[in-house]
Amino acid sequence: MDKFELIAPCHFGLEAVLKREITDLGYEIAEVMDGKVTFYGDAEAICYGNVFLRTAERILIKVGSFHAETFEELFEGTKKIPWENYIPKNGKFGVAKAASVKSKLFSPSDIQSIMKKAMVERMKEKYHLEWFPEDGDNFPVRVFILKDEVTVGLDTTGESLHKRGYRKLTAKAPIAENLAASLIMLTPWRKDRILVDPFCGSGTIPIEAALMAANVAPGMNREFLAENWTHLIAKKHWYDCINEANELVDYNVETDIQGYDIDEKMTKIARENAKLAGVDKLIHFQTRAVKDLSHPKKYGFVITNPPYGERLEEKVDLPPIYEALGERYKALDSWSMYLITSYENAERDLGKKADKNRKIYNGMMKTYFLQYMGPKPPKKTEGR
């Protein structure tokens, strides 16, 4: 198969960031929908999507789509999909996840069961077998049903793409790596600019920024399910993709990336995670309270994920934290500040209305990406 239609799910509200990433890789966009971007690509595109995309959750091969309002229609639609083109006789297969929105079929377990039966029936006919050992490679299927329209995808990734492999230790409420990368990409920050995260926790935002600065592909140090699917993707494509990723890395880049946390245990964890990511020399972590946030230089960026106070008893602690952040930001000369929070009174306590407020869903939680835009630095003039 020369060309696939590929589906890349992402956080709701960040589709435009992912679309730009896919376009930058050179692939044609098919459609942008809530929480996903579909694009066209060959077998090599599956490798490049998995290894290079910072903001996607996984890469799925779209194997079919059809309308279904009854389980019979779901069965017949699933049976029509040419599963034998994707799954070998000994492949392990089934519906790993089913999601349904505004559809007559809404029970995930029933959807999974019916579709598995249909897949077995199709493959019985094509492979002339009555029983499948399923002792080979894994071919998990993911299904989205929206307004009775069924989209069926084969998961090439396995463990979600936000798992880069460096975060062995986490904070209490860690931000996902792909969400952290998306937030940074929504700002004008570049590797030659200052970045400070005063609530760094396990270090995800500074680490993702350092990986971008050093041009480290997010998936170059992990494994993917489809690496073993040699009947669909030649091993050479994976080797070529990883070789190219290695050639692009520049650990000698000069950066001013800093992460602070009031908890000394967290700064130790952040340092350890940065070391595992190979970017510990590009980030300065320090145990420091937000009230001590300062920097002598101009035109820097605060990009952060402050406490949300999800539990009722924590809500009372939030006003002084946000007030302190607002005061310290005011004292920074010509800086910009970007923060993600679900705290409804964040702007009030920060003491300033955001220039822009973007709604992003962090899982099922509605959050706000508050953007305070400082002035642009003067253009550097070339010396004679």
Short mmCIF file of C-alpha atoms in Angstrom, two decimals:
data_model
loop_
_atom_site.label_atom_id
_atom_site.label_comp_id
_atom_site.label_asym_id
_atom_site.label_seq_id
_atom_site.Cartn_x
_atom_site.Cartn_y
_atom_site.Cartn_z
CA MET A 1 0.00 0.00 0.00
CA ASP A 2 1.59 3.21 -1.13
CA LYS A 3 -0.66 5.74 0.53
CA PHE A 4 -2.49 5.78 3.85
CA GLU A 5 -4.93 8.16 5.43
CA LEU A 6 -3.49 8.71 8.91
CA ILE A 7 -5.27 10.01 12.00
CA ALA A 8 -3.39 11.96 14.68
CA PRO A 9 -5.49 12.62 17.82
CA CYS A 10 -4.53 15.55 20.07
CA HIS A 11 -5.86 17.63 22.98
CA PHE A 12 -9.10 19.49 22.17
CA GLY A 13 -8.25 23.08 21.29
CA LEU A 14 -4.76 22.31 19.97
CA GLU A 15 -5.64 21.01 16.50
CA ALA A 16 -4.09 24.06 14.76
CA VAL A 17 -0.71 23.44 16.43
CA LEU A 18 -0.69 19.78 15.32
CA LYS A 19 -1.83 20.73 11.81
CA ARG A 20 1.16 23.09 11.51
CA GLU A 21 3.54 20.37 12.70
CA ILE A 22 2.21 17.87 10.14
CA THR A 23 2.41 20.46 7.35
CA ASP A 24 6.00 21.28 8.38
CA LEU A 25 6.86 17.59 7.97
CA GLY A 26 5.62 17.91 4.38
CA TYR A 27 2.37 15.92 4.53
CA GLU A 28 -0.98 16.86 3.05
CA ILE A 29 -3.80 17.55 5.51
CA ALA A 30 -7.04 15.69 4.79
CA GLU A 31 -9.24 17.10 7.57
CA VAL A 32 -9.09 18.95 10.89
CA MET A 33 -11.74 17.95 13.42
CA ASP A 34 -12.25 18.37 17.17
CA GLY A 35 -9.39 16.53 18.85
CA LYS A 36 -7.80 15.09 15.71
CA VAL A 37 -6.06 15.88 12.42
CA THR A 38 -6.07 13.45 9.49
CA PHE A 39 -3.39 13.53 6.80
CA TYR A 40 -2.12 11.53 3.84
CA GLY A 41 1.21 9.76 3.84
CA ASP A 42 3.11 6.63 2.85
CA ALA A 43 4.62 3.98 5.14
CA GLU A 44 7.50 6.34 5.90
CA ALA A 45 5.01 8.96 7.14
CA ILE A 46 3.94 6.56 9.91
CA CYS A 47 7.56 6.51 11.14
CA TYR A 48 8.05 10.28 10.83
CA GLY A 49 4.70 11.04 12.49
CA ASN A 50 5.53 8.84 15.49
CA VAL A 51 9.11 10.04 15.88
CA PHE A 52 8.82 13.76 15.09
CA LEU A 53 5.35 15.01 16.11
CA ARG A 54 5.50 16.73 19.51
CA THR A 55 1.79 17.47 19.96
CA ALA A 56 0.03 14.28 18.75
CA GLU A 57 -1.18 11.50 21.04
CA ARG A 58 -0.72 8.65 18.57
CA ILE A 59 -0.72 7.80 14.85
CA LEU A 60 -3.56 5.64 13.53
CA ILE A 61 -3.96 4.14 10.06
CA LYS A 62 -7.54 4.83 8.98
CA VAL A 63 -8.77 1.43 7.77
CA GLY A 64 -12.44 2.26 7.22
CA SER A 65 -15.45 4.48 7.90
CA PHE A 66 -19.19 3.87 7.57
CA HIS A 67 -22.61 4.81 8.97
CA ALA A 68 -24.09 2.62 11.72
CA GLU A 69 -27.18 3.10 13.88
CA THR A 70 -27.62 -0.57 14.85
CA PHE A 71 -25.26 -3.32 15.97
CA GLU A 72 -26.09 -5.19 12.76
CA GLU A 73 -24.88 -2.22 10.69
CA LEU A 74 -21.79 -1.98 12.90
CA PHE A 75 -21.08 -5.69 12.33
CA GLU A 76 -21.54 -5.50 8.55
CA GLY A 77 -19.55 -2.26 8.22
CA THR A 78 -16.66 -3.73 10.22
CA LYS A 79 -16.77 -6.99 8.22
CA LYS A 80 -16.37 -5.06 4.94
CA ILE A 81 -13.01 -3.63 6.06
CA PRO A 82 -10.11 -5.55 4.38
CA TRP A 83 -8.50 -6.65 7.67
CA GLU A 84 -6.37 -9.23 5.84
CA ASN A 85 -4.44 -6.33 4.24
CA TYR A 86 -3.25 -5.26 7.69
CA ILE A 87 -3.38 -8.17 10.14
CA PRO A 88 -1.44 -11.41 9.51
CA LYS A 89 -2.84 -14.86 10.39
CA ASN A 90 -1.15 -14.95 13.79
CA GLY A 91 -1.70 -11.25 14.64
CA LYS A 92 -3.21 -10.31 17.98
CA PHE A 93 -6.22 -8.10 17.30
CA GLY A 94 -9.25 -6.47 18.91
CA VAL A 95 -10.79 -3.10 19.67
CA ALA A 96 -8.58 -1.51 22.34
CA LYS A 97 -10.77 1.59 22.69
CA ALA A 98 -14.21 2.68 21.53
CA ALA A 99 -15.52 6.24 21.94
CA SER A 100 -19.04 7.35 21.06
CA VAL A 101 -20.48 10.87 20.93
CA LYS A 102 -24.08 11.80 20.00
CA SER A 103 -24.66 8.33 18.51
CA LYS A 104 -27.28 5.60 18.88
CA LEU A 105 -24.55 3.07 19.65
CA PHE A 106 -22.94 4.18 22.86
CA SER A 107 -21.84 1.15 24.92
CA PRO A 108 -18.04 0.80 24.50
CA SER A 109 -17.96 -2.85 25.64
CA ASP A 110 -20.75 -3.86 23.20
CA ILE A 111 -19.09 -1.95 20.34
CA GLN A 112 -15.79 -3.71 21.10
CA SER A 113 -17.41 -7.16 21.27
CA ILE A 114 -19.46 -6.82 18.04
CA MET A 115 -16.51 -5.46 16.07
CA LYS A 116 -14.18 -8.22 17.26
CA LYS A 117 -16.72 -10.84 16.06
CA ALA A 118 -16.97 -9.10 12.67
CA MET A 119 -13.18 -8.98 12.32
CA VAL A 120 -12.95 -12.71 13.10
CA GLU A 121 -15.67 -13.55 10.54
CA ARG A 122 -13.92 -11.54 7.81
CA MET A 123 -10.54 -13.12 8.52
CA LYS A 124 -12.03 -16.64 8.69
CA GLU A 125 -13.28 -16.19 5.13
CA LYS A 126 -10.04 -14.68 3.82
CA TYR A 127 -7.54 -16.91 5.63
CA HIS A 128 -9.71 -20.10 5.50
CA LEU A 129 -9.18 -20.64 9.21
CA GLU A 130 -11.64 -21.43 11.97
CA TRP A 131 -9.38 -20.35 14.82
CA PHE A 132 -6.71 -17.66 15.22
CA PRO A 133 -3.76 -18.23 17.60
CA GLU A 134 -3.19 -14.47 18.13
CA ASP A 135 0.36 -15.19 19.31
CA GLY A 136 2.05 -12.72 16.95
CA ASP A 137 2.41 -8.93 16.96
CA ASN A 138 -0.29 -6.69 18.38
CA PHE A 139 -2.70 -4.78 16.09
CA PRO A 140 -4.97 -2.74 18.40
CA VAL A 141 -7.97 -1.04 16.81
CA ARG A 142 -9.44 2.29 17.97
CA VAL A 143 -12.96 3.35 17.03
CA PHE A 144 -14.62 6.78 17.11
CA ILE A 145 -18.38 7.07 16.54
CA LEU A 146 -19.65 10.62 16.04
CA LYS A 147 -23.30 11.18 15.10
CA ASP A 148 -23.56 7.55 13.92
CA GLU A 149 -20.51 7.88 11.64
CA VAL A 150 -17.94 5.21 12.51
CA THR A 151 -14.21 5.81 11.96
CA VAL A 152 -11.92 2.83 12.43
CA GLY A 153 -8.18 3.22 13.01
CA LEU A 154 -5.28 0.81 13.53
CA ASP A 155 -2.94 2.05 16.26
CA THR A 156 0.70 2.14 15.11
CA THR A 157 1.99 3.80 18.30
CA GLY A 158 1.18 1.68 21.33
CA GLU A 159 1.90 3.63 24.49
CA SER A 160 0.75 7.24 23.94
CA LEU A 161 3.21 9.59 22.21
CA HIS A 162 3.27 11.86 25.26
CA LYS A 163 5.41 9.15 26.89
CA ARG A 164 8.78 10.19 25.54
CA GLY A 165 10.61 7.82 27.88
CA TYR A 166 12.33 10.43 30.08
CA ARG A 167 9.73 10.99 32.79
CA LYS A 168 10.29 8.16 35.24
CA LEU A 169 9.24 10.30 38.22
CA THR A 170 6.30 12.68 38.31
CA ALA A 171 4.65 15.42 40.34
CA LYS A 172 1.19 15.13 41.91
CA ALA A 173 -0.56 16.72 38.91
CA PRO A 174 1.90 16.46 36.02
CA ILE A 175 1.23 18.10 32.68
CA ALA A 176 1.43 15.66 29.74
CA GLU A 177 4.54 16.08 27.61
CA ASN A 178 2.60 16.65 24.37
CA LEU A 179 0.41 19.28 26.08
CA ALA A 180 3.50 21.05 27.45
CA ALA A 181 5.05 21.06 23.96
CA SER A 182 1.80 22.43 22.46
CA LEU A 183 1.69 25.30 24.97
CA ILE A 184 5.28 26.29 24.21
CA MET A 185 4.51 26.17 20.48
CA LEU A 186 1.55 28.51 21.03
CA THR A 187 3.99 31.19 22.22
CA PRO A 188 6.62 33.15 20.25
CA TRP A 189 9.39 31.62 22.42
CA ARG A 190 12.49 30.52 20.52
CA LYS A 191 15.67 28.82 21.72
CA ASP A 192 17.62 32.09 21.96
CA ARG A 193 15.05 33.59 24.37
CA ILE A 194 14.81 33.18 28.17
CA LEU A 195 12.21 30.76 29.54
CA VAL A 196 11.32 30.38 33.23
CA ASP A 197 8.77 27.98 34.73
CA PRO A 198 8.23 28.96 38.41
CA PHE A 199 6.03 25.89 39.09
CA CYS A 200 8.12 23.32 37.24
CA GLY A 201 7.08 20.21 39.21
CA SER A 202 8.78 17.23 37.57
CA GLY A 203 10.25 19.55 34.93
CA THR A 204 8.06 18.81 31.90
CA ILE A 205 7.78 22.35 30.43
CA PRO A 206 11.52 23.20 30.74
CA ILE A 207 12.48 19.74 29.42
CA GLU A 208 10.15 19.99 26.40
CA ALA A 209 11.57 23.48 25.67
CA ALA A 210 15.14 22.14 25.91
CA LEU A 211 14.29 19.23 23.58
CA MET A 212 12.97 21.78 21.06
CA ALA A 213 16.05 23.98 21.48
CA ALA A 214 18.39 21.02 20.89
CA ASN A 215 16.22 19.76 18.01
CA VAL A 216 15.66 16.39 19.67
CA ALA A 217 12.77 14.49 18.05
CA PRO A 218 10.35 13.53 20.87
CA GLY A 219 10.02 9.87 19.81
CA MET A 220 13.61 9.06 18.92
CA ASN A 221 14.37 7.21 22.18
CA ARG A 222 11.29 5.01 22.47
CA GLU A 223 9.62 2.08 20.71
CA PHE A 224 6.43 1.83 18.64
CA LEU A 225 4.07 -1.07 17.94
CA ALA A 226 4.39 -0.73 14.17
CA GLU A 227 8.16 -1.28 14.21
CA ASN A 228 7.37 -5.01 13.98
CA TRP A 229 4.80 -4.66 11.19
CA THR A 230 7.35 -5.40 8.47
CA HIS A 231 4.63 -6.49 5.99
CA LEU A 232 3.33 -2.88 6.08
CA ILE A 233 6.41 -0.79 6.94
CA ALA A 234 9.93 -1.79 5.90
CA LYS A 235 12.48 -1.71 8.74
CA LYS A 236 14.56 0.62 6.53
CA HIS A 237 11.98 3.41 6.99
CA TRP A 238 12.42 3.30 10.77
CA TYR A 239 16.23 3.24 10.49
CA ASP A 240 16.23 6.17 8.04
CA CYS A 241 13.87 8.16 10.25
CA ILE A 242 15.93 7.62 13.45
CA ASN A 243 19.20 8.34 11.58
CA GLU A 244 17.77 11.65 10.36
CA ALA A 245 16.54 12.48 13.88
CA ASN A 246 20.04 11.79 15.28
CA GLU A 247 21.69 14.00 12.66
CA LEU A 248 19.46 16.96 13.58
CA VAL A 249 20.33 16.95 17.30
CA ASP A 250 22.48 19.81 18.64
CA TYR A 251 23.25 19.51 22.36
CA ASN A 252 25.73 22.41 22.10
CA VAL A 253 22.97 24.98 21.68
CA GLU A 254 23.14 27.88 24.18
CA THR A 255 19.99 28.28 26.26
CA ASP A 256 18.61 30.16 29.26
CA ILE A 257 15.89 27.77 30.45
CA GLN A 258 15.04 27.69 34.15
CA GLY A 259 12.69 25.68 36.33
CA TYR A 260 11.79 26.55 39.91
CA ASP A 261 9.72 24.70 42.46
CA ILE A 262 9.14 25.39 46.15
CA ASP A 263 9.53 21.66 46.91
CA GLU A 264 13.16 20.52 46.94
CA LYS A 265 12.05 16.94 46.25
CA MET A 266 10.45 18.11 42.99
CA THR A 267 13.56 19.96 41.78
CA LYS A 268 15.57 16.76 42.36
CA ILE A 269 13.02 14.79 40.34
CA ALA A 270 13.08 17.44 37.58
CA ARG A 271 16.90 17.24 37.38
CA GLU A 272 16.73 13.46 37.16
CA ASN A 273 14.12 13.59 34.38
CA ALA A 274 16.17 16.19 32.46
CA LYS A 275 19.20 13.91 32.74
CA LEU A 276 17.20 10.97 31.34
CA ALA A 277 16.09 13.23 28.47
CA GLY A 278 19.74 14.18 27.80
CA VAL A 279 19.09 17.92 28.30
CA ASP A 280 20.17 18.44 31.93
CA LYS A 281 23.01 20.75 30.80
CA LEU A 282 20.50 23.01 29.03
CA ILE A 283 18.28 23.70 32.07
CA HIS A 284 18.93 25.29 35.46
CA PHE A 285 16.62 23.89 38.17
CA GLN A 286 16.37 25.58 41.54
CA THR A 287 14.31 25.24 44.74
CA ARG A 288 12.63 28.63 44.91
CA ALA A 289 9.19 30.02 45.82
CA VAL A 290 7.20 31.99 43.25
CA LYS A 291 7.56 35.15 45.42
CA ASP A 292 11.31 35.01 44.66
CA LEU A 293 10.87 34.92 40.88
CA SER A 294 13.20 37.45 39.25
CA HIS A 295 15.54 37.81 36.27
CA PRO A 296 17.92 40.66 35.39
CA LYS A 297 17.39 40.44 31.61
CA LYS A 298 14.57 41.74 29.43
CA TYR A 299 12.19 40.04 26.97
CA GLY A 300 11.94 36.66 28.68
CA PHE A 301 9.03 34.24 28.93
CA VAL A 302 7.22 32.76 31.90
CA ILE A 303 5.52 29.56 30.65
CA THR A 304 3.95 27.60 33.47
CA ASN A 305 1.33 25.21 34.84
CA PRO A 306 0.51 26.64 38.31
CA PRO A 307 -1.64 24.77 40.88
CA TYR A 308 -5.35 24.53 39.93
CA GLY A 309 -6.74 23.62 43.36
CA GLU A 310 -8.86 20.74 42.08
CA ARG A 311 -9.80 19.68 45.59
CA LEU A 312 -12.04 22.07 47.52
CA GLU A 313 -9.65 22.38 50.48
CA GLU A 314 -6.85 23.46 48.11
CA LYS A 315 -8.90 26.32 46.59
CA VAL A 316 -8.23 28.56 49.61
CA ASP A 317 -4.47 28.36 48.92
CA LEU A 318 -4.77 29.66 45.35
CA PRO A 319 -5.34 33.45 45.69
CA PRO A 320 -1.96 34.16 47.41
CA ILE A 321 -0.11 31.95 44.88
CA TYR A 322 -1.61 33.76 41.87
CA GLU A 323 -1.23 37.17 43.54
CA ALA A 324 2.47 36.49 44.12
CA LEU A 325 2.90 35.37 40.49
CA GLY A 326 1.12 38.52 39.27
CA GLU A 327 3.35 40.77 41.39
CA ARG A 328 6.57 39.08 40.28
CA TYR A 329 5.50 39.20 36.62
CA LYS A 330 4.83 42.94 36.94
CA ALA A 331 8.40 43.40 38.21
CA LEU A 332 9.94 41.60 35.21
CA ASP A 333 11.02 44.06 32.51
CA SER A 334 9.28 43.58 29.13
CA TRP A 335 8.47 39.91 29.71
CA SER A 336 5.62 37.74 28.38
CA MET A 337 3.69 35.24 30.50
CA TYR A 338 1.71 32.18 29.42
CA LEU A 339 -0.05 29.91 31.89
CA ILE A 340 -2.54 27.05 31.78
CA THR A 341 -5.07 26.79 34.61
CA SER A 342 -8.62 25.69 35.39
CA TYR A 343 -8.81 28.24 38.23
CA GLU A 344 -11.69 30.57 37.34
CA ASN A 345 -10.36 33.58 39.32
CA ALA A 346 -6.82 33.41 37.93
CA GLU A 347 -6.97 36.76 36.08
CA ARG A 348 -8.49 38.53 39.07
CA ASP A 349 -5.78 37.26 41.43
CA LEU A 350 -2.99 37.89 38.92
CA GLY A 351 -4.19 41.51 38.91
CA LYS A 352 -4.40 41.78 35.13
CA LYS A 353 -6.68 40.59 32.34
CA ALA A 354 -4.96 38.35 29.81
CA ASP A 355 -4.37 39.67 26.27
CA LYS A 356 -5.68 36.35 24.96
CA ASN A 357 -7.51 33.47 26.63
CA ARG A 358 -7.58 30.14 24.80
CA LYS A 359 -9.79 27.24 25.92
CA ILE A 360 -7.99 23.87 26.00
CA TYR A 361 -9.23 20.53 27.32
CA ASN A 362 -6.70 18.76 29.50
CA GLY A 363 -8.35 15.34 29.35
CA MET A 364 -11.95 16.07 30.36
CA MET A 365 -10.96 19.18 32.33
CA LYS A 366 -11.64 22.57 30.79
CA THR A 367 -8.60 24.81 31.21
CA TYR A 368 -7.65 28.31 30.12
CA PHE A 369 -4.39 29.23 28.46
CA LEU A 370 -3.89 32.82 29.63
CA GLN A 371 -1.55 34.81 27.41
CA TYR A 372 0.13 38.04 28.55
CA MET A 373 2.15 39.35 25.65
CA GLY A 374 5.14 41.53 26.34
CA PRO A 375 6.86 43.71 23.72
CA LYS A 376 9.01 42.12 21.04
CA PRO A 377 12.77 42.60 21.49
CA PRO A 378 14.45 44.98 19.01
CA LYS A 379 15.81 43.26 15.91
CA LYS A 380 19.49 42.40 16.14
CA THR A 381 21.57 44.37 13.72
CA GLU A 382 24.55 42.73 12.06
CA GLY A 383 27.87 44.31 13.02
CA ARG A 384 29.97 45.66 10.19
#
